[in-house]
Coordinates of C-alpha atoms in Angstrom, one line a residue:
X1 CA 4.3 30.3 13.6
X2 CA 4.8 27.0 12.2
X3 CA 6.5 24.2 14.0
X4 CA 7.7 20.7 13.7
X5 CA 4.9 17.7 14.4
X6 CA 7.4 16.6 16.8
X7 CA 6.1 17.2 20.7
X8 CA 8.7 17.4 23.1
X9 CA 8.2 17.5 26.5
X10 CA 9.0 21.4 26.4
X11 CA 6.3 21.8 24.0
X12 CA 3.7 20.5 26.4
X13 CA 4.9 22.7 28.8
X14 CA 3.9 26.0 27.3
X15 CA 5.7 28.2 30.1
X16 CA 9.3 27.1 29.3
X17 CA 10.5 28.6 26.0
X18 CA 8.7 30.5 23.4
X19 CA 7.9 28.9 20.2
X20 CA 10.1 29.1 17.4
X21 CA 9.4 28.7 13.8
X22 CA 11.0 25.2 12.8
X23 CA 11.1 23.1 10.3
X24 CA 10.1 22.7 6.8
X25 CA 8.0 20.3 6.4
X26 CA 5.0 21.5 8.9
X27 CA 5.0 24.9 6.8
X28 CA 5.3 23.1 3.5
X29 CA 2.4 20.9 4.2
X30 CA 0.4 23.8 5.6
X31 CA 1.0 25.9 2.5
X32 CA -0.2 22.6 0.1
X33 CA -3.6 22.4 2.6
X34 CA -4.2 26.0 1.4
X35 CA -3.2 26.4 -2.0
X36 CA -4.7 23.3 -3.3
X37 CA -8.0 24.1 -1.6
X38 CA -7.8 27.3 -2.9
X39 CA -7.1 26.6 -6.7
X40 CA -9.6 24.0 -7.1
X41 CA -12.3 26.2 -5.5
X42 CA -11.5 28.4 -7.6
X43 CA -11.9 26.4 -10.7
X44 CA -15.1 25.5 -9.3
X45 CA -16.5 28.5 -8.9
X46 CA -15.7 29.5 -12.5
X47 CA -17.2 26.0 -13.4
X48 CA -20.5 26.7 -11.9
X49 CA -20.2 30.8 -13.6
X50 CA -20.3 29.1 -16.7
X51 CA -23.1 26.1 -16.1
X52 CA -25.0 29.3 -14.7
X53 CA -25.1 31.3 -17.9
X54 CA -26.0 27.6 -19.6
X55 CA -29.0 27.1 -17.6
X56 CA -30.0 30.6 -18.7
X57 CA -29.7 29.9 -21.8
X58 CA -31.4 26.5 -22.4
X59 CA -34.2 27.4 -19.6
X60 CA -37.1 29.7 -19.4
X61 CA -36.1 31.8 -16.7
X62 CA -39.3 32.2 -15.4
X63 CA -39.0 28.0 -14.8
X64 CA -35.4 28.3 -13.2
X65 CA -36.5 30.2 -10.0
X66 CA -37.9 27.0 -8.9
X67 CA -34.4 25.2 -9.2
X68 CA -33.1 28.7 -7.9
X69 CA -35.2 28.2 -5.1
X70 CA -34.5 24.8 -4.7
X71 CA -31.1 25.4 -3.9
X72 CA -31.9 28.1 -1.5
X73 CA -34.0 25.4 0.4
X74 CA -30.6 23.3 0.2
X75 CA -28.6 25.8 1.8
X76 CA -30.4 26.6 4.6
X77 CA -31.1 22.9 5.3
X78 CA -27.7 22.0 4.9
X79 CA -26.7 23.9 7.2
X80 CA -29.1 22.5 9.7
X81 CA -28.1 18.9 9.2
X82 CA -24.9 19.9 9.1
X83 CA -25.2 21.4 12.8
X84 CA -21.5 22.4 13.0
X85 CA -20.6 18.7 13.1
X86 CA -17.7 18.6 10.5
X87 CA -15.5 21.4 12.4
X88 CA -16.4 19.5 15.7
X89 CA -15.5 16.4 14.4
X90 CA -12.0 17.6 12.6
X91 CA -11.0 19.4 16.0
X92 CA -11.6 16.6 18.7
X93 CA -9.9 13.8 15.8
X94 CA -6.9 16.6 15.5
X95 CA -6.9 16.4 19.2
X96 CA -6.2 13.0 19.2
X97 CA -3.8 12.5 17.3
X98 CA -1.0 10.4 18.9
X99 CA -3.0 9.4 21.7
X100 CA -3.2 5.2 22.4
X101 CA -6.6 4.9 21.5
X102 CA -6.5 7.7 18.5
X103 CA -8.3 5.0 16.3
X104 CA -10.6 4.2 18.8
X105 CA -11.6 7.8 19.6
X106 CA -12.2 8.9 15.7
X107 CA -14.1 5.9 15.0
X108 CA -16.5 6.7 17.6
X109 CA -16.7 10.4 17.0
X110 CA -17.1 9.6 13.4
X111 CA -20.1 7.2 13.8
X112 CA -22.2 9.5 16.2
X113 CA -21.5 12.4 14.0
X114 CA -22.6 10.8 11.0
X115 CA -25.6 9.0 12.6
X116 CA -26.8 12.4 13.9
X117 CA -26.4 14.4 10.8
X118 CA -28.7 11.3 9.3
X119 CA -30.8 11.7 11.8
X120 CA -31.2 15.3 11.4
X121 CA -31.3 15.1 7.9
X122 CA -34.5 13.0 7.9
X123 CA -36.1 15.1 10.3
X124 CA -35.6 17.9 7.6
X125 CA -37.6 16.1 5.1
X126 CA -41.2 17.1 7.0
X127 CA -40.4 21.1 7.1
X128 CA -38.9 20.1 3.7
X129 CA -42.9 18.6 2.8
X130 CA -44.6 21.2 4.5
X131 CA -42.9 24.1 2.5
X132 CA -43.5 22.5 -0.7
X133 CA -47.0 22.4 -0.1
X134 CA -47.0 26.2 1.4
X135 CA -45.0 27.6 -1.4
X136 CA -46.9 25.8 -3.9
X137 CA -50.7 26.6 -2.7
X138 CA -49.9 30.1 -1.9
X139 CA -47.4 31.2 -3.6
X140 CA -47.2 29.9 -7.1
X141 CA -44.1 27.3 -7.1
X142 CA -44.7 24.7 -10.3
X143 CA -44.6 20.8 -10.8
X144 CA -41.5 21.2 -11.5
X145 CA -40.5 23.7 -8.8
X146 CA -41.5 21.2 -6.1
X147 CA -40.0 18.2 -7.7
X148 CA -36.7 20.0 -7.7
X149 CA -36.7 21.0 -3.8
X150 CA -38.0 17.3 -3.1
X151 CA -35.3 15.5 -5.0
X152 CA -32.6 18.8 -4.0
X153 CA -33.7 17.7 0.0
X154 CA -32.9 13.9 -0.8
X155 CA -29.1 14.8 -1.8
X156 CA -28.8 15.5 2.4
X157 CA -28.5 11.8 3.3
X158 CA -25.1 11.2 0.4
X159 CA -23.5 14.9 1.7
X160 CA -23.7 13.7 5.3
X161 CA -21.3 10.8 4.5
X162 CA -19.6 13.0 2.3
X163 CA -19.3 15.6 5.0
X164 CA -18.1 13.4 7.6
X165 CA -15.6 11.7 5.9
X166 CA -13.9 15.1 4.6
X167 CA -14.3 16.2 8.4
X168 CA -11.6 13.4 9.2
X169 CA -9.3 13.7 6.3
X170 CA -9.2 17.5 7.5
X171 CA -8.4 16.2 10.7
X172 CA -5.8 14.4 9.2
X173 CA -4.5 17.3 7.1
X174 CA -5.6 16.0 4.0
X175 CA -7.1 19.0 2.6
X176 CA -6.1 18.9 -1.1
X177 CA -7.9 15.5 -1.8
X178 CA -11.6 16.5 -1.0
X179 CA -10.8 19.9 -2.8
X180 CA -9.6 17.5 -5.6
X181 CA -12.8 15.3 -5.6
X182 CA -14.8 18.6 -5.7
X183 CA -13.6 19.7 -8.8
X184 CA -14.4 16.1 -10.7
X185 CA -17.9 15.9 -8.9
X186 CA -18.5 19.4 -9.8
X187 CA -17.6 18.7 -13.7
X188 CA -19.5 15.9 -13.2
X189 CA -22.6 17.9 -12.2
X190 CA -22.5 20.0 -15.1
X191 CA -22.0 17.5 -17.9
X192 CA -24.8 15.8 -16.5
X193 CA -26.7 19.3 -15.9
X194 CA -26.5 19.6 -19.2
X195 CA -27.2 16.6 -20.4
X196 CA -30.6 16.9 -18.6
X197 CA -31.7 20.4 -20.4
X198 CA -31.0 19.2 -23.8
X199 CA -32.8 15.9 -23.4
X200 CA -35.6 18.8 -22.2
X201 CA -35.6 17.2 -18.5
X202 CA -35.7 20.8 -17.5
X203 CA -35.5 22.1 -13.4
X204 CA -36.3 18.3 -12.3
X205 CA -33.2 17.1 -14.7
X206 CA -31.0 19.4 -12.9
X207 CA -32.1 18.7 -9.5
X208 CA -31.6 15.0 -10.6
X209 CA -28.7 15.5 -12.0
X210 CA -27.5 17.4 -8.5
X211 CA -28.3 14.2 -6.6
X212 CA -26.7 11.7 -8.8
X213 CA -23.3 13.8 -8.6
X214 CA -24.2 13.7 -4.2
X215 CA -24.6 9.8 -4.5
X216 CA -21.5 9.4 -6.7
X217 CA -19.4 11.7 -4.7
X218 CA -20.3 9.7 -1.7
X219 CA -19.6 6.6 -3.2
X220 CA -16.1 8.2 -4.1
X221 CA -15.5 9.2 0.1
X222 CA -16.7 5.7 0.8
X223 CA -13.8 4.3 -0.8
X224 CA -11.6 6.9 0.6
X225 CA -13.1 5.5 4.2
X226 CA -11.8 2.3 3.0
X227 CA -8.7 2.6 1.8
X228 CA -7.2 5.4 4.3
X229 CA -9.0 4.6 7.7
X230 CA -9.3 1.1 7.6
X231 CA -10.3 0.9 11.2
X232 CA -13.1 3.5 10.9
X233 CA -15.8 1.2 8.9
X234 CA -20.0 1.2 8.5
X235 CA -21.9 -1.7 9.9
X236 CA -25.2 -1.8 8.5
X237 CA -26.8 -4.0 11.7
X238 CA -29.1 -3.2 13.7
X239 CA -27.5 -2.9 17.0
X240 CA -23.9 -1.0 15.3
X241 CA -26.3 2.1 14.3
X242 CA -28.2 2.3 17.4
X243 CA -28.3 6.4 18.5
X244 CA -25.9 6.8 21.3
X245 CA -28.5 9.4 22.6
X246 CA -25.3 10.8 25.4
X247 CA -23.0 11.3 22.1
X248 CA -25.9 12.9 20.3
X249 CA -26.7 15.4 23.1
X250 CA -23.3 16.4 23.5
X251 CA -22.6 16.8 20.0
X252 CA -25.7 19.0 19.8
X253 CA -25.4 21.0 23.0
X254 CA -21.2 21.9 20.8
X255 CA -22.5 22.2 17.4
X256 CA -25.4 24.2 17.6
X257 CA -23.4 27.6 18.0
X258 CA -21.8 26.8 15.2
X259 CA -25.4 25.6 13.3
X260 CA -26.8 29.1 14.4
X261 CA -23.6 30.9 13.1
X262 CA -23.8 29.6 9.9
X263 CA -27.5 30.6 9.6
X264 CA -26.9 34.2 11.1
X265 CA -23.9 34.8 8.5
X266 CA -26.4 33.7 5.5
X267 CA -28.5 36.4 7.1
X268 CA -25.8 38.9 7.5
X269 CA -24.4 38.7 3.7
X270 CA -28.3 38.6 2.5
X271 CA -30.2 41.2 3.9
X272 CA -28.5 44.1 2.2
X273 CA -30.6 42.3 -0.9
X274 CA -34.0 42.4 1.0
X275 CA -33.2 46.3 1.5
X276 CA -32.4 47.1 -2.0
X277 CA -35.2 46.3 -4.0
X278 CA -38.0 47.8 -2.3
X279 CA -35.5 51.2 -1.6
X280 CA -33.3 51.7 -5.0
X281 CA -35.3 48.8 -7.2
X282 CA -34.6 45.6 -9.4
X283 CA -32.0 47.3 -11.5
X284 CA -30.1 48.4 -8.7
X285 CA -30.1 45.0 -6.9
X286 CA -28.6 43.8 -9.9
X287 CA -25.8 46.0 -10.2
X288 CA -24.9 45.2 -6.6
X289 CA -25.1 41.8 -7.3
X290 CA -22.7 42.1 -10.0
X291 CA -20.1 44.4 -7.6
X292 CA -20.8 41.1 -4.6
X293 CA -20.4 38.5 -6.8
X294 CA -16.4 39.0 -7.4
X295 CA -16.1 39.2 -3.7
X296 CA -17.1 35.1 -4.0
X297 CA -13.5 34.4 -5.7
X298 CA -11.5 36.5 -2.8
X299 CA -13.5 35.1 -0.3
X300 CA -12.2 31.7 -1.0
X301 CA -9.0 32.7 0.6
X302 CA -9.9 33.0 4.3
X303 CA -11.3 29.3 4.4
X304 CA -8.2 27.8 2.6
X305 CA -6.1 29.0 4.7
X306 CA -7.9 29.0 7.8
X307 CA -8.8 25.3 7.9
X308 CA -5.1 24.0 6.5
X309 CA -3.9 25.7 9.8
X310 CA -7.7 24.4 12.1
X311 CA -6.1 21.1 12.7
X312 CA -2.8 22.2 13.9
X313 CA -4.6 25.2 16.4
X314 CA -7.1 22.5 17.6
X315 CA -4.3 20.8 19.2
X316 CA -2.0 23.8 20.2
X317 CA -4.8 24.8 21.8
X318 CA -4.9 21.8 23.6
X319 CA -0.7 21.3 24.0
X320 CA 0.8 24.6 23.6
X321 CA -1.3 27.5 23.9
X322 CA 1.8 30.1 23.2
X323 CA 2.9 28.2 19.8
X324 CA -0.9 28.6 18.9
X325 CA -0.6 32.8 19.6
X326 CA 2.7 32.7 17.3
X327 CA 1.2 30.7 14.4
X328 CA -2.0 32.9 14.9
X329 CA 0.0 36.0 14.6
X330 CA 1.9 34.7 11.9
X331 CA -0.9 34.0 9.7
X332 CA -3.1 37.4 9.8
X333 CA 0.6 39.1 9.2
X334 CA 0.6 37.3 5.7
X335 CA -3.5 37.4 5.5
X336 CA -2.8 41.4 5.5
X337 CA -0.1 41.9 3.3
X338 CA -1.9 39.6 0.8
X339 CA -5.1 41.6 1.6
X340 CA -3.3 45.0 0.2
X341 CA -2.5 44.5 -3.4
X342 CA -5.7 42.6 -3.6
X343 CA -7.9 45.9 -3.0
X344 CA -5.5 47.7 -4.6
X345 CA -5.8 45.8 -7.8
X346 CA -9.7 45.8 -7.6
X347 CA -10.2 49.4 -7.0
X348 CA -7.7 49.7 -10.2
X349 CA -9.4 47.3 -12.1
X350 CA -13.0 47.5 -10.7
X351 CA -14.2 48.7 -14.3
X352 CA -12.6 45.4 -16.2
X353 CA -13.7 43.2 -13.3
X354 CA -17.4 44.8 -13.6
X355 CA -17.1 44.7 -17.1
X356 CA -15.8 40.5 -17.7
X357 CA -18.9 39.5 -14.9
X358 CA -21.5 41.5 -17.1
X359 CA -20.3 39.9 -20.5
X360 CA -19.7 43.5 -21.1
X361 CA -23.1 45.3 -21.0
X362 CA -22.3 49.1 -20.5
X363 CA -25.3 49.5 -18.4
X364 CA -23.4 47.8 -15.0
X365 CA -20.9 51.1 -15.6
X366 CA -20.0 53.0 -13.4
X367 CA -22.7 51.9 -10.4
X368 CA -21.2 48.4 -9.8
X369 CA -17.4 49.2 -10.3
X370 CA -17.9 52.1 -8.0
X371 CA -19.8 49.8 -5.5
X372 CA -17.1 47.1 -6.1
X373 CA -14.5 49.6 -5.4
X374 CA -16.0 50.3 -2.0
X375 CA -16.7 47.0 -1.3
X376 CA -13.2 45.3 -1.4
X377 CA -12.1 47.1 1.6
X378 CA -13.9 44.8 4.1
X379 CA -11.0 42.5 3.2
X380 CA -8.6 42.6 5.6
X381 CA -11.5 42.8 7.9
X382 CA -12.9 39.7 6.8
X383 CA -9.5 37.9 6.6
X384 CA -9.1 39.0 10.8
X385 CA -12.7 37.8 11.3
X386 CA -12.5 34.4 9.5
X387 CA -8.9 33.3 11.2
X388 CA -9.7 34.7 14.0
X389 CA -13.2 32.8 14.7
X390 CA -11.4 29.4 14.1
X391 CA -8.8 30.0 16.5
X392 CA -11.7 30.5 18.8
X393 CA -13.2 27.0 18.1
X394 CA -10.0 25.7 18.6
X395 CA -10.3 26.9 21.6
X396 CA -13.7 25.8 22.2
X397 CA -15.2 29.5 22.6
X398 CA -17.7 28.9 20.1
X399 CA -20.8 29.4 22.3
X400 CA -19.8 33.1 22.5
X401 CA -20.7 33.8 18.8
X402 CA -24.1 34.0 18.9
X403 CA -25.1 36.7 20.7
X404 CA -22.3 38.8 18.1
X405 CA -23.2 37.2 15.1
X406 CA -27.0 38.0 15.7
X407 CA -25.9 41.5 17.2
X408 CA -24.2 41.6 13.6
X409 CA -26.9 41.0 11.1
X410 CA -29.2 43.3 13.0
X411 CA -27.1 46.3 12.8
X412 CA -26.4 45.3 9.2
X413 CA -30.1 45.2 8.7
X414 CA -30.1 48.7 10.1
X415 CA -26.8 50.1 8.2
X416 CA -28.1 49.0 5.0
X417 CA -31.6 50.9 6.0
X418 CA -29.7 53.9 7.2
X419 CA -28.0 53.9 4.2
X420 CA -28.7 53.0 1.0
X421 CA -31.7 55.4 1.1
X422 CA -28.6 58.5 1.4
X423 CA -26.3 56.3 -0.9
X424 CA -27.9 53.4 -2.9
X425 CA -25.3 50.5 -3.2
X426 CA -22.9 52.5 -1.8
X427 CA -24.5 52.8 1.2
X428 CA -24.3 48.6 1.3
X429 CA -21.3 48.1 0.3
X430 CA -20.3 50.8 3.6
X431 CA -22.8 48.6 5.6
X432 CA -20.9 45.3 4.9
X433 CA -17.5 47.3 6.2
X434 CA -19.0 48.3 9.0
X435 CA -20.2 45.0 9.9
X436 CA -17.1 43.1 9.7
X437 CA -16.0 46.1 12.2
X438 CA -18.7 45.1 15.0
X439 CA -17.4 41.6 15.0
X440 CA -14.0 42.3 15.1
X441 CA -14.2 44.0 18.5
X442 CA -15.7 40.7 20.1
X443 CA -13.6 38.3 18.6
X444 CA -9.9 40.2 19.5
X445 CA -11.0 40.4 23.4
X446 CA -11.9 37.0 23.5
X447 CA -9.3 35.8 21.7
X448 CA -6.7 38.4 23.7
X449 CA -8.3 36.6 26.8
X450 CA -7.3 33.0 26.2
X451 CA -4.2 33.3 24.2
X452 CA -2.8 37.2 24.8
X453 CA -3.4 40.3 23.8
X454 CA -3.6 40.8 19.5
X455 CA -0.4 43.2 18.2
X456 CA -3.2 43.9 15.4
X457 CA -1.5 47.8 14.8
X458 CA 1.8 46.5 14.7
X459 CA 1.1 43.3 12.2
X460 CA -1.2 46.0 9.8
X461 CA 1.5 48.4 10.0
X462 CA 4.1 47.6 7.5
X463 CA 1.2 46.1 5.1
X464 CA -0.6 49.7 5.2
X465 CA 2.3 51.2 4.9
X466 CA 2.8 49.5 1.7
X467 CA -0.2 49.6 0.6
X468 CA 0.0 53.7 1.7
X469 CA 2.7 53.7 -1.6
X470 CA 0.6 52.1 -3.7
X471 CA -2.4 54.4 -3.6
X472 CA -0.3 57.1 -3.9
X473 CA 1.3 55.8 -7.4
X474 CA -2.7 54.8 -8.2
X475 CA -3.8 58.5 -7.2
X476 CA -1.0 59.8 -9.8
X477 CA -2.5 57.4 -12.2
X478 CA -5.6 58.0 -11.8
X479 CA -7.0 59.3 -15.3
X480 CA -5.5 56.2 -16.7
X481 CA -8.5 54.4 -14.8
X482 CA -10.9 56.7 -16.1
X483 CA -10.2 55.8 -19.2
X484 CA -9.3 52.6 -19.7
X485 CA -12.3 51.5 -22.4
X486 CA -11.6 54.2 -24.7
X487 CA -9.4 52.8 -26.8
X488 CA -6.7 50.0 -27.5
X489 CA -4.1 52.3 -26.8
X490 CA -4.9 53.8 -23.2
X491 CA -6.6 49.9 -22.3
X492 CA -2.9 48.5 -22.3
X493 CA -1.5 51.8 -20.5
X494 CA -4.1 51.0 -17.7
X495 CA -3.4 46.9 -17.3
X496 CA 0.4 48.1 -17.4
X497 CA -0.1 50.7 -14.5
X498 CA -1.8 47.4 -12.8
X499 CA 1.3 46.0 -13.1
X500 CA 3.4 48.6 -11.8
X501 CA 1.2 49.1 -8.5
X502 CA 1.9 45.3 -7.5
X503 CA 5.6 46.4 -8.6
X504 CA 6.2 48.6 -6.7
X505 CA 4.6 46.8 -3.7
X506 CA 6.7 43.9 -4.4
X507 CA 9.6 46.4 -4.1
X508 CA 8.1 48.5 -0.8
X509 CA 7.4 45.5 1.2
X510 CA 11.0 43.9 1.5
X511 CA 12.5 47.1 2.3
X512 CA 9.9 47.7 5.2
X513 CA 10.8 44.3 6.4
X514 CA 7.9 42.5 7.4
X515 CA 9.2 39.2 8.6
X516 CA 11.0 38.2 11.3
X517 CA 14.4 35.9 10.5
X518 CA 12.3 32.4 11.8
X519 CA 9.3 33.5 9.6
X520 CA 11.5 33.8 6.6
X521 CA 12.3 30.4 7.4
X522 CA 8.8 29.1 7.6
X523 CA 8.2 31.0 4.1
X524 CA 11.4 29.6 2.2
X525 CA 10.2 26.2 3.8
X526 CA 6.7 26.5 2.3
X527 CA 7.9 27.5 -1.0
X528 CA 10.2 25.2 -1.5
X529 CA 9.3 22.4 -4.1

């Protein structure tokens, strides 16, 4: 539950008095860190929807794999040079704050992070050569293929400064300016993007136009560096960038779980594809595509919230272990009851959703609403997962996620082969449920280990319970769903039941009384203006 940013000497005492939920301004700033986050993510992702459909349009599509690929290549290296480094770096600076030599301590962290994520980031560039020449001798990638993955791999060096500056300003709680910068950097990219295909640059123009966006956004976080750490500057000598080999070692010896994570959950969310298209064919992958892609905008959720609250875990878990199980606890309370009208809205309007994503081709009906509507219940799942995983980097547990994550995406691989023979998509959109259920096993013990034991049954109870009378009302409703294309008429009866169900949630939930009297407090804090 969220607290005051003063420490007492109580407060570092864990053991003397349970945490309370006090005062305004910690929840208030939390609430900003996520909903700003949030909404310009959000934007974003609608942003890049629509350059999407452009580069379809003004490019052979047969020419766009090799930017498709491209960015593929950029992923997977990213996440290399990236090693885990930014959540490392925003949980030992959060760590620090107050300490005498707080400065002092970020500076450093900051330059050994950054100079290893350069370091790393070069080192990329031969496995970066040597697939170029691979893909392109055996496997048919173009000029312009391989010009885009070449100049796509360049754009590593400007998002490592990038990166480690928006690693401090997390640190520092200042979530809502990098979201801000993304959405300018991202506009930039497409107005540039586009720029490129109708001067007939093609792939190469909008790899180029990818990097120029990098270097300006880094240009952009190097005047941020400037202006709001003034003691936290580049020197460009010889002697100031030498490779503090002890730094590097430790930072790679705490990131690389996280590095290995990141690759393992690419993995895990991909292999369902891989499965498809050889079992049920192209079409089908498609349609699933279609039904997963809308699971990209409620997935933003999770990660706004979880890393407004990272900072402030990082240190309870440092200070005050017992505040840290009360804000934790707090958090996947409102994470569930936001999780219920969000599946029930999607299973109630699966077919519009399906239908808006498609541009309205009829063909996507009924496979990918039906998928979708199967698919949105690994929600609250994934809301437990995501929080729950940083509250175990807080607490420095994050060597323990290998062996699950890996255990993961290989019984993925063999849901999705168990099933979608039997069931099609269905049978992976039940295999990415399932999967968010083998890691949440894991991650509850642990975390029940360090901090206490999860009331997980009696925080989902008055959410499901809601949620309970709102599938009832939707199962009473149900031939409006059925129906809802066939004319003007029934269309605005079915958007109106969609209203009612998150009515009559809204009206179900206060009665069941969800919230404690010092949570209310904490809400009425963060909703104030």
């Amino acid at each position: 539950m969220l607290e005051s940013d003063t420490t007492t000497p109580e407060a570092q005492t864990p053991a003397l008095k349970p945490p309370t939920l006090n005062p305004p301004n910690a929840a208030r700033r939390v609430a900003l860190n996520a909903a700003g986050p949030f909404v310009a993510q959000l934007f974003t992702k609608v942003l890049m929807m629509g350059y999407g459909v452009a580069q379809y349009r003004l490019v052979d599509s047969s020419r766009l794999n090799g930017y498709l690929l491209a960015g593929i290549v950029l992923l997977l290296t990213g996440t290399v040079a990236e090693w885990g480094l930014n959540t490392l770096v925003s949980r030992e600076v959060a760590k620090g704050r107050g300490a005498e030599d707080e400065l002092a301590q970020a500076a450093t962290l900051f330059s050994d992070a950054l100079v290893l994520r350069l370091v790393i980031s070069l080192a990329l560039f031969v496995p970066v050569g040597i697939f170029i020449a691979a893909y392109t001798a055996f496997f048919g990638l173009d000029v312009d293929g391989a010009w885009a993955v070449a100049i796509l791999a360049l754009s590593l060096l400007p998002g490592a400064f990038s990166g480690s500056v928006t690693a401090l300003l997390y640190a520092y709680e200042r979530m809502s300016l990098p979201a801000g910068i993304g959405v300018v950097t991202s506009a930039l990219n497409v107005g540039l993007g586009v720029l490129a295909l109708l001067l007939g640059w093609g792939v190469p123009g909008l790899a180029g136009a990818a990097l120029v966006t990098t270097l300006a956004t880094a240009f952009v976080f190097w005047r941020i560096l400037r202006s709001s750490f003034p003691g936290i500057y580049l020197r460009f000598s010889r002697s100031a960038m030498r490779f503090n080999r002890g730094a590097a070692l430790c930072l790679l010896s705490l990131g690389w779980p996280l590095m290995i994570n990141a690759l393992l959950v690419n993995l895990f969310f991909r292999a369902d594809q891989f499965v498809i298209q050889p079992v049920a064919g192209a079409e089908a992958v498609t349609h699933y595509g279609a039904a997963y892609s809308f699971l990209g905008f409620v997935g933003l959720i999770t990660p706004a919230v979880t890393l407004a609250l990272f900072p402030r875990m990082a240190r309870h878990a440092a200070q005050d272990r017992p505040r840290l199980f009360a804000e934790y606890t707090f958090a996947l309370k409102l994470l569930l009851i936001i999780s219920v009208p969000i599946v029930a809205l999607t299973v109630w309007l699966a077919p519009l959703l399906i239908t808006i994503l498609t541009a309205g081709k009829p063909d996507f009906l009924p496979d990918s609403a039906v998928a979708l509507q199967i698919l949105i219940f690994f929600l609250p799942f994934s809301f437990i997962n995501g929080l729950t995983q940083y509250v175990l980097i807080a607490l420095d547990k994050q060597r323990l996620f290998v062996k699950v994550f890996a255990l993961t995406a290989a019984f993925n691989l063999a849901a999705n082969l168990a099933l979608v023979p039997l069931m099609g998509i269905n049978g992976a959109a039940l295999a990415t449920i399932m999967s968010e259920w083998v890691l949440l096993g894991p991650f509850l013990v642990w975390t029940g280990r360090e901090i206490g034991s999860v009331p997980l049954g009696r925080l989902a109870l008055k959410p499901l319970l809601g949620g309970v009378a709102v599938g009832a009302l939707a199962w009473l409703l149900w031939p409006l769903e059925r129906s809802w294309n066939k004319d003007w008429g029934t269309f605005s009866l079915y958007l109106a039941a969609a209203l009612a169900l998150v009515a009559l949630y809204g009206a179900v939930l206060p009665a069941l009384k969800p919230f404690n009297t010092e949570e209310l407090k904490a809400l009425r804090a963060a909703l104030k203006r």
